[in-house]
Amino acid sequence: MDLCEAFQILAVLASSLLSLVVIIAHISAIKKPNLNRDEEEKFFQNSRGEKEAFPSIHDAPTKELTVVVPSYNEEDRLPVMMDEALEYLERRQNQGSFTYEVIVVNDGSTDQTSKVALRYSKQLGSDKVRVLTLVKNRGKGGAIRMGVLSSRGKHILMADADGATKFADIEKVEHGLKTLEPWPDQMAIVCGSRAHLESTAIAERSVFRTFLMYGFHFLVWFLCVKGVRDTQCGFKLLTRKAALRTFTALHIDRWAFDVELLYIAQCLRIPIAEVAVNWTEIEGSKLVPFWSWLQMGRDLLFIRLRYLTGAWSIATLDKTK
């Protein structure tokens, strides 16, 4: 066998493998986003200890801001984040006409996450702090989606329970939102970004983790999202209409959901800005470096292939059940 024949065989094998991956991605796709919720997930506990129905993102907004905090086994880290966030939000509300709500989404935790969150609801009232307890773990993207679909805010902020981003940096992403005005169809998204901290992070990481990081960034750029350096920062601000359009079309529930969210936004031509925020590494991350990156790499490839082959589409809006 000469070199030319060897290359031909490799080309055929590569083509066959790619075709197989495309077929697997297409036939394994769940066609519609999972917008359904268990009956118990439709209610929160009000300040009188009674069950009260969550509103819908399809309703008119009644608050300036909704903060959605996805929480899985966060009984230890959640109080630090909530103390900082609520101190800022209360101070800002007392200074003017600003109104807010925080929705803590307990993503099927096995610890006391709901109990911890409910203490804040009892302290400040369920009009300001609500706890959405999911019957089973959906993943970070699924938890945020359930919170977004239950929100009342004109603007919706995603914020991680670990408090890695200083909450006062909301003013930076709010300024970023203003720079995008006028918003087409009242839609705009601002991503908090840690890209300016990359050189420091690289100095502290192993060569292997740095390689994984650059590989992930390349796949995001090559397959899905252009022009956003840090798609994975958990501090994102959306207008209500942008949140409605993107989260009702979102399929991925776990770590790569941010990428699909921004992919959908770019397909819909929603303006996106990226703003540097303060960020600190907090112990207790649920991300397992190698396997989580491997799963995200697979998800990135499947996002691209499923939209290309029509297995997924950005559908028209339907009322959530």
GROMACS .gro file of N, CA, C and O in nm, residues 93-185:
model
  372
   93GLN      N    1  -3.285   4.981   4.670
   93GLN     CA    2  -3.429   5.004   4.674
   93GLN      C    3  -3.463   5.120   4.767
   93GLN      O    4  -3.553   5.200   4.737
   94ASN      N    5  -3.392   5.131   4.877
   94ASN     CA    6  -3.419   5.239   4.972
   94ASN      C    7  -3.380   5.377   4.918
   94ASN      O    8  -3.425   5.479   4.971
   95GLN      N    9  -3.300   5.379   4.813
   95GLN     CA   10  -3.255   5.507   4.757
   95GLN      C   11  -3.346   5.560   4.647
   95GLN      O   12  -3.327   5.672   4.600
   96GLY      N   13  -3.442   5.479   4.603
   96GLY     CA   14  -3.527   5.527   4.493
   96GLY      C   15  -3.643   5.435   4.466
   96GLY      O   16  -3.691   5.364   4.554
   97SER      N   17  -3.685   5.433   4.339
   97SER     CA   18  -3.804   5.356   4.299
   97SER      C   19  -3.769   5.215   4.251
   97SER      O   20  -3.854   5.143   4.199
   98PHE      N   21  -3.644   5.176   4.266
   98PHE     CA   22  -3.598   5.045   4.222
   98PHE      C   23  -3.668   4.933   4.299
   98PHE      O   24  -3.686   4.941   4.420
   99THR      N   25  -3.712   4.829   4.229
   99THR     CA   26  -3.773   4.712   4.291
   99THR      C   27  -3.706   4.586   4.238
   99THR      O   28  -3.655   4.584   4.125
  100TYR      N   29  -3.709   4.482   4.319
  100TYR     CA   30  -3.638   4.359   4.281
  100TYR      C   31  -3.706   4.236   4.340
  100TYR      O   32  -3.789   4.244   4.429
  101GLU      N   33  -3.663   4.121   4.287
  101GLU     CA   34  -3.694   3.992   4.348
  101GLU      C   35  -3.574   3.900   4.325
  101GLU      O   36  -3.501   3.915   4.226
  102VAL      N   37  -3.553   3.809   4.417
  102VAL     CA   38  -3.450   3.705   4.402
  102VAL      C   39  -3.522   3.571   4.401
  102VAL      O   40  -3.602   3.542   4.491
  103ILE      N   41  -3.495   3.491   4.299
  103ILE     CA   42  -3.551   3.356   4.292
  103ILE      C   43  -3.435   3.258   4.309
  103ILE      O   44  -3.347   3.248   4.222
  104VAL      N   45  -3.433   3.190   4.423
  104VAL     CA   46  -3.334   3.085   4.446
  104VAL      C   47  -3.393   2.955   4.394
  104VAL      O   48  -3.498   2.911   4.441
  105VAL      N   49  -3.327   2.895   4.298
  105VAL     CA   50  -3.377   2.769   4.239
  105VAL      C   51  -3.297   2.654   4.300
  105VAL      O   52  -3.178   2.637   4.271
  106ASN      N   53  -3.363   2.579   4.386
  106ASN     CA   54  -3.300   2.461   4.446
  106ASN      C   55  -3.309   2.347   4.346
  106ASN      O   56  -3.417   2.291   4.324
  107ASP      N   57  -3.195   2.313   4.287
  107ASP     CA   58  -3.193   2.218   4.175
  107ASP      C   59  -3.182   2.074   4.224
  107ASP      O   60  -3.084   2.005   4.198
  108GLY      N   61  -3.284   2.029   4.298
  108GLY     CA   62  -3.285   1.891   4.346
  108GLY      C   63  -3.176   1.862   4.446
  108GLY      O   64  -3.121   1.749   4.448
  109SER      N   65  -3.142   1.957   4.531
  109SER     CA   66  -3.034   1.940   4.629
  109SER      C   67  -3.068   1.830   4.729
  109SER      O   68  -3.185   1.804   4.760
  110THR      N   69  -2.961   1.770   4.784
  110THR     CA   70  -2.978   1.668   4.888
  110THR      C   71  -2.938   1.723   5.025
  110THR      O   72  -2.940   1.649   5.123
  111ASP      N   73  -2.903   1.851   5.031
  111ASP     CA   74  -2.868   1.914   5.159
  111ASP      C   75  -2.978   2.011   5.201
  111ASP      O   76  -3.093   1.995   5.164
  112GLN      N   77  -2.942   2.113   5.277
  112GLN     CA   78  -3.041   2.207   5.333
  112GLN      C   79  -3.051   2.338   5.252
  112GLN      O   80  -3.083   2.442   5.308
  113THR      N   81  -3.024   2.332   5.123
  113THR     CA   82  -3.028   2.452   5.040
  113THR      C   83  -3.162   2.524   5.049
  113THR      O   84  -3.167   2.646   5.068
  114SER      N   85  -3.272   2.452   5.036
  114SER     CA   86  -3.404   2.516   5.043
  114SER      C   87  -3.427   2.580   5.179
  114SER      O   88  -3.480   2.691   5.190
  115LYS      N   89  -3.389   2.511   5.285
  115LYS     CA   90  -3.408   2.564   5.421
  115LYS      C   91  -3.331   2.694   5.440
  115LYS      O   92  -3.382   2.790   5.497
  116VAL      N   93  -3.207   2.698   5.389
  116VAL     CA   94  -3.125   2.819   5.399
  116VAL      C   95  -3.191   2.932   5.321
  116VAL      O   96  -3.203   3.045   5.370
  117ALA      N   97  -3.235   2.905   5.198
  117ALA     CA   98  -3.296   3.008   5.115
  117ALA      C   99  -3.427   3.059   5.175
  117ALA      O  100  -3.458   3.179   5.170
  118LEU      N  101  -3.505   2.968   5.234
  118LEU     CA  102  -3.634   3.008   5.292
  118LEU      C  103  -3.616   3.101   5.412
  118LEU      O  104  -3.706   3.181   5.442
  119ARG      N  105  -3.503   3.095   5.478
  119ARG     CA  106  -3.477   3.189   5.589
  119ARG      C  107  -3.477   3.332   5.538
  119ARG      O  108  -3.527   3.423   5.605
  120TYR      N  109  -3.420   3.353   5.420
  120TYR     CA  110  -3.418   3.488   5.362
  120TYR      C  111  -3.558   3.530   5.319
  120TYR      O  112  -3.595   3.648   5.330
  121SER      N  113  -3.636   3.434   5.269
  121SER     CA  114  -3.773   3.465   5.229
  121SER      C  115  -3.857   3.506   5.350
  121SER      O  116  -3.937   3.600   5.342
  122LYS      N  117  -3.837   3.438   5.463
  122LYS     CA  118  -3.910   3.473   5.585
  122LYS      C  119  -3.864   3.608   5.641
  122LYS      O  120  -3.943   3.685   5.694
  123GLN      N  121  -3.735   3.636   5.625
  123GLN     CA  122  -3.679   3.760   5.677
  123GLN      C  123  -3.725   3.883   5.598
  123GLN      O  124  -3.765   3.984   5.656
  124LEU      N  125  -3.724   3.873   5.465
  124LEU     CA  126  -3.755   3.989   5.379
  124LEU      C  127  -3.893   3.980   5.315
  124LEU      O  128  -3.940   4.079   5.257
  125GLY      N  129  -3.956   3.865   5.323
  125GLY     CA  130  -4.087   3.848   5.261
  125GLY      C  131  -4.075   3.779   5.126
  125GLY      O  132  -3.976   3.797   5.054
  126SER      N  133  -4.178   3.704   5.091
  126SER     CA  134  -4.175   3.627   4.965
  126SER      C  135  -4.193   3.714   4.842
  126SER      O  136  -4.177   3.666   4.730
  127ASP      N  137  -4.228   3.843   4.861
  127ASP     CA  138  -4.232   3.932   4.746
  127ASP      C  139  -4.092   3.963   4.696
  127ASP      O  140  -4.072   3.993   4.578
  128LYS      N  141  -3.994   3.953   4.786
  128LYS     CA  142  -3.855   3.983   4.750
  128LYS      C  143  -3.770   3.858   4.728
  128LYS      O  144  -3.682   3.858   4.641
  129VAL      N  145  -3.793   3.755   4.807
  129VAL     CA  146  -3.715   3.632   4.793
  129VAL      C  147  -3.810   3.513   4.782
  129VAL      O  148  -3.892   3.490   4.872
  130ARG      N  149  -3.798   3.440   4.673
  130ARG     CA  150  -3.881   3.322   4.651
  130ARG      C  151  -3.791   3.202   4.626
  130ARG      O  152  -3.684   3.215   4.566
  131VAL      N  153  -3.836   3.088   4.672
  131VAL     CA  154  -3.760   2.964   4.656
  131VAL      C  155  -3.837   2.870   4.564
  131VAL      O  156  -3.951   2.834   4.593
  132LEU      N  157  -3.773   2.835   4.453
  132LEU     CA  158  -3.831   2.739   4.359
  132LEU      C  159  -3.755   2.608   4.377
  132LEU      O  160  -3.637   2.598   4.345
  133THR      N  161  -3.822   2.507   4.431
  133THR     CA  162  -3.758   2.378   4.457
  133THR      C  163  -3.795   2.280   4.347
  133THR      O  164  -3.912   2.246   4.329
  134LEU      N  165  -3.693   2.235   4.273
  134LEU     CA  166  -3.716   2.138   4.165
  134LEU      C  167  -3.719   1.998   4.223
  134LEU      O  168  -3.640   1.964   4.312
  135VAL      N  169  -3.810   1.916   4.173
  135VAL     CA  170  -3.830   1.781   4.225
  135VAL      C  171  -3.705   1.697   4.204
  135VAL      O  172  -3.666   1.616   4.289
  136LYS      N  173  -3.640   1.714   4.089
  136LYS     CA  174  -3.516   1.642   4.062
  136LYS      C  175  -3.417   1.735   3.993
  136LYS      O  176  -3.455   1.838   3.937
  137ASN      N  177  -3.292   1.698   3.999
  137ASN     CA  178  -3.186   1.781   3.942
  137ASN      C  179  -3.201   1.792   3.791
  137ASN      O  180  -3.214   1.691   3.721
  138ARG      N  181  -3.200   1.916   3.741
  138ARG     CA  182  -3.212   1.940   3.597
  138ARG      C  183  -3.078   1.982   3.536
  138ARG      O  184  -3.062   1.980   3.414
  139GLY      N  185  -2.984   2.025   3.617
  139GLY     CA  186  -2.863   2.086   3.567
  139GLY      C  187  -2.874   2.236   3.575
  139GLY      O  188  -2.984   2.293   3.585
  140LYS      N  189  -2.761   2.306   3.571
  140LYS     CA  190  -2.759   2.450   3.590
  140LYS      C  191  -2.847   2.523   3.488
  140LYS      O  192  -2.924   2.613   3.524
  141GLY      N  193  -2.836   2.486   3.361
  141GLY     CA  194  -2.917   2.553   3.259
  141GLY      C  195  -3.065   2.530   3.280
  141GLY      O  196  -3.146   2.623   3.267
  142GLY      N  197  -3.103   2.407   3.317
  142GLY     CA  198  -3.243   2.378   3.341
  142GLY      C  199  -3.296   2.452   3.463
  142GLY      O  200  -3.410   2.500   3.464
  143ALA      N  201  -3.212   2.465   3.567
  143ALA     CA  202  -3.253   2.537   3.688
  143ALA      C  203  -3.274   2.685   3.658
  143ALA      O  204  -3.374   2.745   3.700
  144ILE      N  205  -3.181   2.745   3.585
  144ILE     CA  206  -3.194   2.887   3.551
  144ILE      C  207  -3.318   2.909   3.465
  144ILE      O  208  -3.393   3.005   3.484
  145ARG      N  209  -3.342   2.820   3.369
  145ARG     CA  210  -3.459   2.834   3.283
  145ARG      C  211  -3.588   2.835   3.365
  145ARG      O  212  -3.676   2.919   3.342
  146MET      N  213  -3.599   2.745   3.463
  146MET     CA  214  -3.720   2.741   3.546
  146MET      C  215  -3.736   2.871   3.625
  146MET      O  216  -3.848   2.922   3.643
  147GLY      N  217  -3.625   2.926   3.672
  147GLY     CA  218  -3.632   3.054   3.742
  147GLY      C  219  -3.670   3.168   3.651
  147GLY      O  220  -3.754   3.253   3.686
  148VAL      N  221  -3.611   3.171   3.532
  148VAL     CA  222  -3.642   3.275   3.434
  148VAL      C  223  -3.790   3.271   3.395
  148VAL      O  224  -3.857   3.375   3.386
  149LEU      N  225  -3.843   3.151   3.374
  149LEU     CA  226  -3.982   3.138   3.332
  149LEU      C  227  -4.080   3.178   3.443
  149LEU      O  228  -4.198   3.199   3.416
  150SER      N  229  -4.029   3.191   3.566
  150SER     CA  230  -4.114   3.230   3.680
  150SER      C  231  -4.089   3.374   3.724
  150SER      O  232  -4.136   3.415   3.831
  151SER      N  233  -4.018   3.452   3.644
  151SER     CA  234  -3.970   3.583   3.688
  151SER      C  235  -4.070   3.696   3.660
  151SER      O  236  -4.157   3.684   3.575
  152ARG      N  237  -4.050   3.807   3.733
  152ARG     CA  238  -4.136   3.925   3.718
  152ARG      C  239  -4.058   4.048   3.673
  152ARG      O  240  -4.116   4.156   3.660
  153GLY      N  241  -3.928   4.037   3.651
  153GLY     CA  242  -3.846   4.154   3.628
  153GLY      C  243  -3.843   4.203   3.484
  153GLY      O  244  -3.853   4.124   3.390
  154LYS      N  245  -3.825   4.335   3.468
  154LYS     CA  246  -3.801   4.392   3.335
  154LYS      C  247  -3.666   4.345   3.283
  154LYS      O  248  -3.647   4.324   3.163
  155HIS      N  249  -3.572   4.332   3.376
  155HIS     CA  250  -3.441   4.278   3.344
  155HIS      C  251  -3.419   4.156   3.431
  155HIS      O  252  -3.468   4.149   3.545
  156ILE      N  253  -3.346   4.058   3.378
  156ILE     CA  254  -3.323   3.933   3.450
  156ILE      C  255  -3.173   3.906   3.456
  156ILE      O  256  -3.105   3.903   3.354
  157LEU      N  257  -3.124   3.889   3.579
  157LEU     CA  258  -2.982   3.865   3.603
  157LEU      C  259  -2.960   3.721   3.647
  157LEU      O  260  -3.024   3.674   3.741
  158MET      N  261  -2.869   3.650   3.580
  158MET     CA  262  -2.823   3.521   3.626
  158MET      C  263  -2.703   3.545   3.718
  158MET      O  264  -2.610   3.615   3.681
  159ALA      N  265  -2.705   3.485   3.837
  159ALA     CA  266  -2.595   3.502   3.931
  159ALA      C  267  -2.569   3.370   4.003
  159ALA      O  268  -2.661   3.309   4.057
  160ASP      N  269  -2.442   3.326   4.005
  160ASP     CA  270  -2.409   3.199   4.067
  160ASP      C  271  -2.418   3.207   4.219
  160ASP      O  272  -2.392   3.311   4.280
  161ALA      N  273  -2.451   3.093   4.280
  161ALA     CA  274  -2.468   3.086   4.425
  161ALA      C  275  -2.336   3.096   4.501
  161ALA      O  276  -2.337   3.122   4.621
  162ASP      N  277  -2.224   3.077   4.431
  162ASP     CA  278  -2.096   3.082   4.502
  162ASP      C  279  -2.048   3.223   4.530
  162ASP      O  280  -1.953   3.244   4.607
  163GLY      N  281  -2.112   3.324   4.469
  163GLY     CA  282  -2.071   3.462   4.493
  163GLY      C  283  -1.935   3.496   4.437
  163GLY      O  284  -1.868   3.589   4.485
  164ALA      N  285  -1.891   3.426   4.331
  164ALA     CA  286  -1.759   3.450   4.274
  164ALA      C  287  -1.747   3.589   4.212
  164ALA      O  288  -1.640   3.647   4.208
  165THR      N  289  -1.859   3.642   4.162
  165THR     CA  290  -1.862   3.777   4.105
  165THR      C  291  -1.918   3.873   4.209
  165THR      O  292  -2.021   3.845   4.271
  166LYS      N  293  -1.852   3.987   4.228
  166LYS     CA  294  -1.902   4.088   4.320
  166LYS      C  295  -2.038   4.137   4.271
  166LYS      O  296  -2.051   4.180   4.156
  167PHE      N  297  -2.139   4.134   4.358
  167PHE     CA  298  -2.274   4.163   4.312
  167PHE      C  299  -2.288   4.307   4.265
  167PHE      O  300  -2.367   4.336   4.175
  168ALA      N  301  -2.212   4.398   4.323
  168ALA     CA  302  -2.221   4.539   4.283
  168ALA      C  303  -2.181   4.558   4.137
  168ALA      O  304  -2.212   4.663   4.077
  169ASP      N  305  -2.116   4.457   4.078
  169ASP     CA  306  -2.081   4.466   3.936
  169ASP      C  307  -2.203   4.462   3.845
  169ASP      O  308  -2.190   4.477   3.724
  170ILE      N  309  -2.319   4.445   3.903
  170ILE     CA  310  -2.441   4.456   3.823
  170ILE      C  311  -2.449   4.593   3.757
  170ILE      O  312  -2.504   4.608   3.648
  171GLU      N  313  -2.393   4.693   3.822
  171GLU     CA  314  -2.395   4.828   3.763
  171GLU      C  315  -2.314   4.832   3.634
  171GLU      O  316  -2.346   4.907   3.542
  172LYS      N  317  -2.210   4.750   3.626
  172LYS     CA  318  -2.129   4.743   3.503
  172LYS      C  319  -2.208   4.679   3.389
  172LYS      O  320  -2.206   4.728   3.276
  173VAL      N  321  -2.279   4.569   3.420
  173VAL     CA  322  -2.354   4.503   3.313
  173VAL      C  323  -2.478   4.585   3.276
  173VAL      O  324  -2.523   4.583   3.160
  174GLU      N  325  -2.534   4.659   3.373
  174GLU     CA  326  -2.645   4.749   3.340
  174GLU      C  327  -2.598   4.860   3.247
  174GLU      O  328  -2.670   4.897   3.153
  175HIS      N  329  -2.480   4.913   3.272
  175HIS     CA  330  -2.424   5.014   3.181
  175HIS      C  331  -2.402   4.953   3.042
  175HIS      O  332  -2.429   5.019   2.940
  176GLY      N  333  -2.355   4.829   3.040
  176GLY     CA  334  -2.337   4.760   2.911
  176GLY      C  335  -2.467   4.747   2.836
  176GLY      O  336  -2.471   4.760   2.712
  177LEU      N  337  -2.576   4.724   2.908
  177LEU     CA  338  -2.708   4.713   2.846
  177LEU      C  339  -2.748   4.846   2.782
  177LEU      O  340  -2.803   4.849   2.670
  178LYS      N  341  -2.718   4.955   2.851
  178LYS     CA  342  -2.752   5.087   2.797
  178LYS      C  343  -2.673   5.119   2.670
  178LYS      O  344  -2.724   5.187   2.580
  179THR      N  345  -2.550   5.070   2.662
  179THR     CA  346  -2.469   5.097   2.543
  179THR      C  347  -2.525   5.029   2.419
  179THR      O  348  -2.489   5.066   2.306
  180LEU      N  349  -2.611   4.929   2.438
  180LEU     CA  350  -2.670   4.857   2.325
  180LEU      C  351  -2.799   4.921   2.274
  180LEU      O  352  -2.854   4.879   2.173
  181GLU      N  353  -2.849   5.022   2.345
  181GLU     CA  354  -2.974   5.089   2.303
  181GLU      C  355  -2.955   5.161   2.170
  181GLU      O  356  -2.846   5.210   2.140
  182PRO      N  357  -3.058   5.170   2.087
  182PRO     CA  358  -3.193   5.115   2.109
  182PRO      C  359  -3.196   4.965   2.084
  182PRO      O  360  -3.138   4.916   1.988
  183TRP      N  361  -3.263   4.891   2.171
  183TRP     CA  362  -3.270   4.746   2.161
  183TRP      C  363  -3.373   4.705   2.055
  183TRP      O  364  -3.489   4.744   2.064
  184PRO      N  365  -3.334   4.627   1.956
  184PRO     CA  366  -3.433   4.580   1.858
  184PRO      C  367  -3.533   4.487   1.926
  184PRO      O  368  -3.494   4.390   1.992
  185ASP      N  369  -3.661   4.518   1.912
  185ASP     CA  370  -3.767   4.436   1.973
  185ASP      C  371  -3.746   4.420   2.124
  185ASP      O  372  -3.783   4.318   2.182
   0.00000   0.00000   0.00000
